[in-house]
């Protein structure tokens, strides 16, 4: 192998050239429309051109590459399924999924930024906001002029967001917001935050909080080993005066934020396939080139077992997710079906990343290849938007009718 060659390159060129070839073992392209393929291919090319060459460097620096925001907007990653009248791309759920797959093939942190913007910020404004709020925020979010974040999780309420303590009081001409959110993607540089808080009766509502409001701060969370190219932070509300017109009027209760999660979890189910495909493709190419004991390691039964199981799991996940996309297009997908796909696909991807890393031996731990970065990223993906355990309990509840959370 010529592994040593890239060591003399500047930091921003340290990752190997992106030679990605997408696996399609069951000819799933035949299930896609021309529009799906066009949207997917545009995102794929953009990731190759704009993300792959720089992402390792940004992950090493633990910095979000802000220069890609315009490109994300151009490929339709901000509001893929939001109607065009609000600046969205007006695409269907399969196209949305394919965009997330391609972006996460590059990096889960970049997909996070797109997921949060689309499903956790634009979606609630579109679905739960009034027309004035839609016109004020959605076009700017779609173009990337505004970046948003979503504040649900609190220091003492992660898996159980219904216990949140962040609250607001009606002060006549405004609301007074107090509390704190943590682990919030995009928080350090977001222009607006969709924040979930309880009113004086304990009912949960969404509020749009804008950067610059007095008492609102967004300290960055440092020292992450995962999602290093995504900015994570806290949202602190210290007597923040929120104008009354910033309350999302059309839905309240815990079901409102959870409804946004359905859309984001669906995107993650597709995204995880992208990360898995990249790990598989990298490992397959490496195994065919790497010679040990006078033959390619791809010619050994042990490595073939790993590769064969990877492509099997990817193919199963592709089929599951495509079907889920069809159900979502028909308005028939349930939250529990989405949980199953998120849980299965992220678990599939993390296992593939671990196996692929082993196929690369020592080279697998370096930043010359994407695998270790995917593996570390997926530790967040398996935790956020509902942990692996919580999604299992959601399936358990769905099939037995008995909640086992408490
Ligand atoms: P429960 O009593 O079951 O439900 C309360 C109300 O919500 C409704 N509901 C849903 N509605 C829409 N979509 C869903 N997926 C829903 N799940 C439940 C439910 O019908 C009920 O409505 P109503 O009208 O009867 O009041 O609530 P619970 O308190 O028992 O909790 C259930 C549980 C544990 C499943 C839920 O709290 C949960 O999903 N916990 C996980 C929390 C989570 O996923 N947090 C994610 C934070 S955001 C994030 O991680 C972003 S990362 C982004 C990135 O960087 O990509
Ligand atoms: P906990 O809820 O404390 O869970 C700890 C462990 O206990 C887990 O293994 C869990 O599965 C298990 N557990 C919990 N309850 C049960 C139960 N009833 N039965 C069995 N086991 C249980 N949140 C946002 O609101 N917005 C964001 O943008 C956002 N971005 C994030 C970005 C990153 C990088 C990370 C890491 C998190 C992000 N989150 C965000 C928060 C994320 O959603 C939470 O971390 C997640 O919901 C889990 O909450 P927790 O970390 O408090 O873990």
Coordinates of N, CA, C and O in Angstrom, one line a residue, residues 185-329:
X185 N -27.3 20.7 18.6 CA -26.6 20.8 17.3 C -26.8 22.1 16.7 O -28.0 22.6 16.7
X186 N -25.8 22.7 16.2 CA -25.8 24.1 15.5 C -25.9 25.2 16.5 O -25.8 26.4 16.1
X187 N -26.1 24.9 17.8 CA -26.4 26.0 18.8 C -25.3 27.2 18.7 O -25.7 28.3 18.7
X188 N -24.0 26.8 18.7 CA -23.1 27.9 18.8 C -23.2 29.0 17.7 O -22.8 30.1 18.0
X189 N -23.7 28.7 16.5 CA -23.7 29.7 15.5 C -25.1 29.9 14.9 O -25.3 30.7 14.0
X190 N -26.1 29.3 15.5 CA -27.5 29.4 15.0 C -28.0 30.8 15.1 O -27.8 31.5 16.1
X191 N -28.8 31.2 14.1 CA -29.5 32.5 14.2 C -30.8 32.4 15.0 O -31.2 33.4 15.6
X192 N -31.4 31.3 14.9 CA -32.7 31.1 15.6 C -32.7 29.7 16.3 O -32.0 28.8 15.8
X193 N -33.5 29.6 17.3 CA -33.7 28.3 18.0 C -35.2 28.1 18.2 O -35.9 29.0 18.6
X194 N -35.6 26.9 17.8 CA -36.9 26.4 18.1 C -36.8 25.7 19.5 O -36.1 24.7 19.6
X195 N -37.4 26.4 20.5 CA -37.2 25.9 21.9 C -38.5 25.4 22.4 O -39.6 26.0 22.3
X196 N -38.4 24.3 23.1 CA -39.6 23.6 23.7 C -39.6 23.9 25.2 O -38.6 23.7 25.9
X197 N -40.7 24.5 25.7 CA -40.8 25.0 27.1 C -42.2 24.8 27.6 O -43.2 24.8 26.8
X198 N -42.3 24.8 28.9 CA -43.7 24.6 29.5 C -44.3 26.0 29.9 O -43.6 26.8 30.4
X199 N -45.6 26.1 29.7 CA -46.3 27.3 30.1 C -46.7 27.2 31.6 O -46.3 26.1 32.2
X200 N -47.4 28.1 32.1 CA -47.7 28.1 33.5 C -48.6 26.9 33.9 O -48.6 26.5 35.1
X201 N -49.2 26.3 33.0 CA -50.1 25.1 33.3 C -49.3 23.8 33.1 O -49.8 22.7 33.3
X202 N -48.0 23.9 32.6 CA -47.2 22.7 32.4 C -47.3 22.1 31.0 O -46.8 21.1 30.7
X203 N -48.0 22.8 30.1 CA -48.2 22.4 28.7 C -47.0 22.8 27.9 O -46.5 23.9 28.0
X204 N -46.5 21.9 27.0 CA -45.3 22.2 26.2 C -45.7 22.9 25.0 O -46.6 22.6 24.3
X205 N -44.9 24.0 24.7 CA -45.1 24.8 23.5 C -43.7 25.0 22.8 O -42.7 25.0 23.5
X206 N -43.8 25.3 21.5 CA -42.6 25.7 20.8 C -42.5 27.2 20.7 O -43.5 27.9 20.4
X207 N -41.3 27.8 20.9 CA -41.1 29.2 20.8 C -39.9 29.5 19.9 O -38.9 28.7 20.0
X208 N -39.9 30.5 19.1 CA -38.8 30.8 18.2 C -38.0 31.9 19.0 O -38.5 33.0 19.2
X209 N -36.7 31.5 19.3 CA -35.9 32.5 20.1 C -34.8 32.9 19.1 O -34.2 32.1 18.4
X210 N -34.5 34.2 19.0 CA -33.6 34.7 18.1 C -32.3 35.1 18.8 O -32.3 35.6 19.9
X211 N -31.1 34.8 18.1 CA -29.9 35.3 18.6 C -29.9 36.8 18.8 O -30.5 37.5 18.0
X212 N -29.4 37.3 19.9 CA -29.4 38.7 20.2 C -30.4 39.1 21.2 O -30.4 40.2 21.8
X213 N -31.4 38.2 21.5 CA -32.4 38.5 22.5 C -31.6 38.5 23.9 O -30.8 37.6 24.2
X214 N -31.9 39.5 24.7 CA -31.2 39.7 25.9 C -31.4 38.5 26.9 O -32.5 38.0 27.0
X215 N -30.3 38.0 27.4 CA -30.4 36.8 28.4 C -30.3 35.5 27.7 O -30.4 34.4 28.3
X216 N -30.1 35.5 26.3 CA -30.0 34.2 25.6 C -28.6 34.0 25.2 O -28.0 34.8 24.4
X217 N -28.0 32.9 25.6 CA -26.6 32.6 25.3 C -26.5 31.2 24.8 O -27.3 30.3 25.2
X218 N -25.4 30.9 24.1 CA -25.2 29.6 23.4 C -23.8 29.0 23.6 O -23.1 28.9 22.6
X219 N -23.3 28.7 24.8 CA -22.0 28.3 24.9 C -21.7 27.0 24.2 O -22.5 26.1 24.2
X220 N -20.5 26.9 23.6 CA -20.2 25.7 22.8 C -19.7 24.5 23.7 O -19.1 24.8 24.8
X221 N -20.1 23.3 23.3 CA -19.6 22.1 24.1 C -18.3 21.6 23.4 O -18.3 21.3 22.2
X222 N -17.3 21.5 24.2 CA -16.0 21.1 23.6 C -15.7 19.7 24.0 O -16.4 19.0 24.8
X223 N -14.5 19.2 23.5 CA -14.0 17.9 23.9 C -14.8 16.7 23.5 O -14.9 15.7 24.2
X224 N -15.5 16.8 22.3 CA -16.3 15.7 21.8 C -15.3 14.8 21.0 O -14.5 15.3 20.2
X225 N -15.4 13.5 21.1 CA -14.7 12.6 20.2 C -15.6 12.2 19.0 O -15.2 11.4 18.2
X226 N -16.8 12.7 19.0 CA -17.8 12.3 18.0 C -18.4 13.5 17.4 O -18.5 14.6 18.1
X227 N -18.8 13.4 16.1 CA -19.4 14.6 15.4 C -18.6 15.8 15.6 O -19.1 16.9 15.9
X228 N -17.3 15.7 15.4 CA -16.4 16.8 15.6 C -16.6 17.9 14.6 O -16.2 19.0 14.9
X229 N -17.1 17.5 13.4 CA -17.3 18.6 12.4 C -18.7 19.2 12.5 O -19.1 20.0 11.7
X230 N -19.4 18.9 13.6 CA -20.7 19.6 13.9 C -20.5 20.3 15.2 O -20.0 19.8 16.2
X231 N -21.1 21.6 15.2 CA -21.0 22.4 16.4 C -22.1 22.0 17.3 O -23.3 22.0 16.9
X232 N -21.8 21.7 18.6 CA -22.8 21.4 19.6 C -22.7 22.4 20.7 O -21.6 22.8 21.1
X233 N -23.8 22.7 21.3 CA -23.7 23.7 22.4 C -24.9 23.6 23.4 O -25.8 22.8 23.2
X234 N -24.9 24.6 24.3 CA -26.1 24.7 25.2 C -26.9 25.9 24.8 O -26.5 26.8 24.0
X235 N -28.1 26.0 25.3 CA -29.0 27.1 25.1 C -29.3 27.6 26.5 O -29.9 26.8 27.3
X236 N -29.0 28.8 26.9 CA -29.3 29.3 28.2 C -30.2 30.4 28.1 O -30.0 31.4 27.4
X237 N -31.3 30.3 28.9 CA -32.3 31.4 28.9 C -32.4 32.0 30.3 O -32.9 31.3 31.2
X238 N -32.0 33.2 30.4 CA -32.0 33.9 31.7 C -32.9 35.1 31.6 O -32.5 36.1 31.1
X239 N -34.2 34.9 31.9 CA -35.2 35.9 31.8 C -35.2 36.5 30.4 O -35.1 37.7 30.2
X240 N -35.4 35.7 29.4 CA -35.4 36.1 28.0 C -36.8 36.6 27.7 O -37.8 35.8 27.8
X241 N -36.9 37.8 27.2 CA -38.2 38.3 26.8 C -38.5 37.9 25.3 O -37.8 38.3 24.4
X242 N -39.5 37.0 25.2 CA -39.8 36.5 23.8 C -41.1 37.1 23.4 O -42.1 37.0 24.1
X243 N -41.1 37.8 22.2 CA -42.3 38.4 21.7 C -43.4 37.4 21.6 O -43.1 36.2 21.2
X244 N -44.6 37.7 21.8 CA -45.7 36.8 21.8 C -45.9 36.2 20.4 O -46.3 35.0 20.3
X245 N -45.6 37.0 19.4 CA -45.8 36.4 18.0 C -44.8 35.3 17.7 O -44.8 34.7 16.6
X246 N -43.8 35.0 18.6 CA -42.8 34.0 18.4 C -43.3 32.6 18.9 O -42.5 31.6 18.8
X247 N -44.4 32.5 19.5 CA -45.0 31.2 19.9 C -45.6 30.5 18.7 O -46.3 31.1 17.9
X248 N -45.2 29.2 18.5 CA -45.8 28.4 17.4 C -47.3 28.1 17.9 O -47.5 27.3 18.8
X249 N -48.3 28.6 17.1 CA -49.6 28.5 17.7 C -50.4 27.2 17.4 O -51.4 26.9 18.0
X250 N -49.9 26.4 16.4 CA -50.8 25.4 15.8 C -50.7 24.0 16.4 O -51.4 23.1 16.0
X251 N -49.7 23.8 17.4 CA -49.7 22.5 18.1 C -49.0 22.7 19.4 O -47.9 23.4 19.4
X252 N -49.4 22.0 20.4 CA -48.7 22.0 21.7 C -48.8 20.6 22.3 O -49.4 19.7 21.7
X253 N -48.1 20.4 23.4 CA -48.0 19.1 24.0 C -46.7 18.4 23.6 O -46.1 18.9 22.6
X254 N -46.3 17.3 24.2 CA -45.1 16.6 23.9 C -45.1 16.1 22.5 O -44.1 15.9 21.8
X255 N -46.3 15.8 22.0 CA -46.5 15.3 20.6 C -45.9 16.2 19.6 O -45.5 15.8 18.5
X256 N -45.8 17.5 19.9 CA -45.4 18.5 18.9 C -43.9 18.3 18.6 O -43.5 18.1 17.5
X257 N -43.0 18.4 19.7 CA -41.6 18.1 19.3 C -41.4 16.7 18.9 O -40.5 16.4 18.0
X258 N -42.1 15.7 19.4 CA -41.9 14.3 19.0 C -42.3 14.2 17.5 O -41.7 13.4 16.8
X259 N -43.3 14.9 17.0 CA -43.6 14.9 15.6 C -42.5 15.3 14.7 O -42.3 14.8 13.6
X260 N -41.7 16.3 15.2 CA -40.5 16.8 14.4 C -39.5 15.7 14.4 O -38.8 15.4 13.3
X261 N -39.4 14.9 15.5 CA -38.4 13.9 15.6 C -38.7 12.8 14.6 O -37.8 12.2 14.0
X262 N -40.0 12.5 14.3 CA -40.3 11.5 13.3 C -39.6 11.8 12.0 O -39.1 10.9 11.3
X263 N -39.7 13.1 11.6 CA -39.1 13.5 10.3 C -37.6 13.4 10.3 O -37.0 12.9 9.3
X264 N -37.0 13.8 11.4 CA -35.5 13.7 11.5 C -35.0 12.3 11.6 O -34.0 11.9 11.0
X265 N -35.7 11.5 12.4 CA -35.3 10.1 12.6 C -35.4 9.3 11.2 O -34.6 8.5 10.9
X266 N -36.4 9.7 10.4 CA -36.5 9.1 9.1 C -35.3 9.4 8.3 O -34.7 8.6 7.6
X267 N -34.9 10.7 8.3 CA -33.7 11.1 7.6 C -32.4 10.4 8.0 O -31.6 10.1 7.2
X268 N -32.4 10.2 9.3 CA -31.2 9.5 9.9 C -31.2 8.0 9.4 O -30.1 7.5 9.2
X269 N -32.3 7.4 9.3 CA -32.4 6.0 8.8 C -31.7 5.9 7.5 O -30.9 5.0 7.2
X270 N -31.9 6.9 6.6 CA -31.3 6.9 5.3 C -29.8 7.3 5.4 O -28.9 6.8 4.8
X271 N -29.6 8.3 6.3 CA -28.2 8.8 6.5 C -27.2 7.7 6.9 O -26.1 7.6 6.4
X272 N -27.7 6.9 7.8 CA -26.8 5.8 8.4 C -26.4 4.9 7.2 O -25.3 4.3 7.2
X273 N -27.3 4.7 6.3 CA -26.9 3.8 5.1 C -25.7 4.4 4.4 O -24.8 3.7 3.9
X274 N -25.8 5.7 4.3 CA -24.6 6.4 3.6 C -23.3 6.2 4.3 O -22.3 5.8 3.6
X275 N -23.3 6.3 5.6 CA -22.1 6.1 6.4 C -21.6 4.6 6.2 O -20.4 4.3 6.0
X276 N -22.6 3.7 6.3 CA -22.3 2.3 6.1 C -21.7 2.0 4.7 O -20.7 1.2 4.5
X277 N -22.3 2.6 3.7 CA -21.9 2.3 2.3 C -20.4 2.8 2.1 O -19.6 2.2 1.5
X278 N -20.1 3.9 2.7 CA -18.8 4.5 2.6 C -17.7 3.6 3.3 O -16.7 3.3 2.7
X279 N -18.1 3.0 4.5 CA -17.2 2.1 5.2 C -17.0 0.8 4.4 O -15.9 0.3 4.2
X280 N -18.1 0.3 3.9 CA -18.0 -0.9 3.1 C -17.2 -0.8 1.8 O -16.3 -1.6 1.5
X281 N -17.5 0.3 1.1 CA -16.8 0.6 -0.1 C -15.3 0.7 0.1 O -14.4 0.2 -0.7
X282 N -14.9 1.5 1.2 CA -13.5 1.7 1.5 C -12.8 0.4 1.9 O -11.7 0.1 1.4
X283 N -13.5 -0.4 2.7 CA -12.9 -1.7 3.1 C -12.8 -2.7 2.0 O -11.8 -3.4 1.9
X284 N -13.8 -2.7 1.1 CA -13.7 -3.6 -0.1 C -12.5 -3.3 -0.9 O -11.7 -4.2 -1.3
X285 N -12.3 -2.0 -1.2 CA -11.2 -1.6 -2.1 C -9.9 -1.9 -1.4 O -9.0 -2.4 -2.0
X286 N -9.8 -1.6 -0.1 CA -8.6 -1.8 0.6 C -8.2 -3.3 0.6 O -7.1 -3.8 0.4
X287 N -9.3 -4.1 0.9 CA -9.0 -5.6 1.0 C -8.5 -6.2 -0.3 O -7.8 -7.2 -0.3
X288 N -9.0 -5.6 -1.4 CA -8.6 -6.2 -2.7 C -7.1 -5.7 -3.1 O -6.4 -6.4 -3.8
X289 N -6.7 -4.6 -2.5 CA -5.4 -4.1 -2.8 C -4.3 -4.6 -1.8 O -3.1 -4.7 -2.1
X290 N -4.7 -4.8 -0.5 CA -3.8 -5.1 0.5 C -3.3 -6.5 0.4 O -4.1 -7.5 0.5
X291 N -2.0 -6.7 0.3 CA -1.4 -8.0 0.1 C -0.7 -8.4 1.5 O 0.1 -7.7 2.0
X292 N -1.1 -9.6 1.9 CA -0.5 -10.2 3.1 C -0.4 -11.7 2.8 O -1.3 -12.3 2.1
X293 N 0.7 -12.3 3.2 CA 0.9 -13.7 2.9 C 0.8 -14.0 1.4 O 0.2 -14.9 0.9
X294 N 1.3 -13.0 0.6 CA 1.4 -13.1 -0.9 C 0.1 -13.1 -1.6 O 0.0 -13.5 -2.7
X295 N -1.0 -12.7 -0.9 CA -2.3 -12.6 -1.7 C -3.1 -11.5 -1.1 O -2.9 -11.1 0.1
X296 N -4.1 -11.0 -1.8 CA -4.9 -9.9 -1.3 C -5.7 -10.5 -0.1 O -6.2 -11.6 -0.1
X297 N -5.8 -9.6 1.0 CA -6.6 -10.1 2.1 C -8.1 -10.4 1.8 O -8.7 -11.1 2.5
X298 N -8.5 -9.8 0.7 CA -9.9 -10.1 0.2 C -10.1 -11.5 -0.2 O -11.2 -12.0 -0.3
X299 N -9.0 -12.2 -0.4 CA -9.1 -13.6 -0.8 C -9.1 -14.6 0.4 O -9.0 -15.8 0.2
X300 N -9.2 -14.0 1.6 CA -9.2 -14.9 2.8 C -10.7 -15.0 3.2 O -11.5 -14.1 3.1
X301 N -11.0 -16.2 3.8 CA -12.4 -16.4 4.1 C -12.9 -15.4 5.2 O -14.0 -15.0 5.2
X302 N -12.0 -15.1 6.2 CA -12.4 -14.3 7.3 C -12.8 -12.9 6.8 O -13.8 -12.3 7.3
X303 N -12.0 -12.3 5.9 CA -12.3 -11.0 5.4 C -13.6 -11.0 4.5 O -14.4 -10.1 4.5
X304 N -13.7 -12.1 3.7 CA -14.9 -12.2 2.9 C -16.2 -12.3 3.7 O -17.2 -11.8 3.4
X305 N -16.0 -13.0 4.8 CA -17.2 -13.1 5.7 C -17.6 -11.7 6.2 O -18.8 -11.3 6.1
X306 N -16.7 -10.9 6.6 CA -17.0 -9.5 7.0 C -17.7 -8.8 5.9 O -18.7 -8.1 6.0
X307 N -17.0 -8.8 4.7 CA -17.6 -8.0 3.6 C -18.9 -8.5 3.1 O -19.8 -7.7 2.8
X308 N -19.1 -9.8 3.1 CA -20.4 -10.4 2.6 C -21.5 -10.0 3.6 O -22.6 -9.7 3.2
X309 N -21.2 -10.1 4.9 CA -22.2 -9.7 5.9 C -22.5 -8.2 5.8 O -23.7 -7.8 5.9
X310 N -21.5 -7.4 5.5 CA -21.8 -5.9 5.3 C -22.7 -5.7 4.2 O -23.7 -4.9 4.4
X311 N -22.5 -6.2 3.0 CA -23.3 -5.9 1.9 C -24.7 -6.5 2.1 O -25.7 -5.9 1.7
X312 N -24.8 -7.6 2.8 CA -26.2 -8.1 3.1 C -26.9 -7.2 4.0 O -28.1 -6.9 3.8
X313 N -26.3 -6.7 5.1 CA -27.0 -5.8 6.0 C -27.3 -4.4 5.3 O -28.4 -3.9 5.6
X314 N -26.4 -3.9 4.5 CA -26.7 -2.7 3.8 C -27.9 -2.9 2.9 O -28.8 -2.0 2.8
X315 N -28.0 -4.0 2.2 CA -29.1 -4.3 1.2 C -30.4 -4.4 2.0 O -31.4 -3.8 1.6
X316 N -30.4 -5.0 3.1 CA -31.6 -5.1 4.0 C -32.1 -3.8 4.4 O -33.3 -3.4 4.4
X317 N -31.1 -3.0 4.8 CA -31.4 -1.6 5.3 C -32.0 -0.7 4.2 O -32.9 0.1 4.4
X318 N -31.4 -0.9 3.0 CA -31.8 -0.1 1.8 C -33.3 -0.5 1.5 O -34.1 0.4 1.3
X319 N -33.6 -1.7 1.6 CA -35.0 -2.2 1.3 C -36.0 -1.7 2.3 O -37.1 -1.1 2.0
X320 N -35.6 -1.8 3.6 CA -36.4 -1.3 4.7 C -36.7 0.2 4.6 O -37.9 0.6 4.7
X321 N -35.7 0.9 4.2 CA -35.8 2.4 4.2 C -36.6 2.8 3.0 O -37.4 3.8 3.1
X322 N -36.3 2.2 1.9 CA -37.1 2.5 0.7 C -38.6 2.3 0.9 O -39.4 3.2 0.6
X323 N -38.9 1.2 1.5 CA -40.3 0.9 1.8 C -40.9 2.0 2.7 O -42.0 2.4 2.6
X324 N -40.1 2.3 3.7 CA -40.6 3.3 4.7 C -40.8 4.7 4.0 O -41.8 5.4 4.2
X325 N -40.0 5.0 3.0 CA -40.2 6.2 2.2 C -41.4 6.2 1.4 O -42.2 7.2 1.3
X326 N -41.8 5.0 0.8 CA -43.0 4.8 0.1 C -44.2 5.1 1.0 O -45.1 5.8 0.7
X327 N -44.1 4.5 2.2 CA -45.2 4.6 3.2 C -45.3 6.1 3.6 O -46.4 6.6 3.8
X328 N -44.2 6.8 3.8 CA -44.3 8.2 4.1 C -44.9 9.0 3.0 O -45.7 9.9 3.2
X329 N -44.5 8.7 1.8 CA -45.1 9.4 0.6 C -46.6 9.2 0.6 O -47.4 10.1 0.2

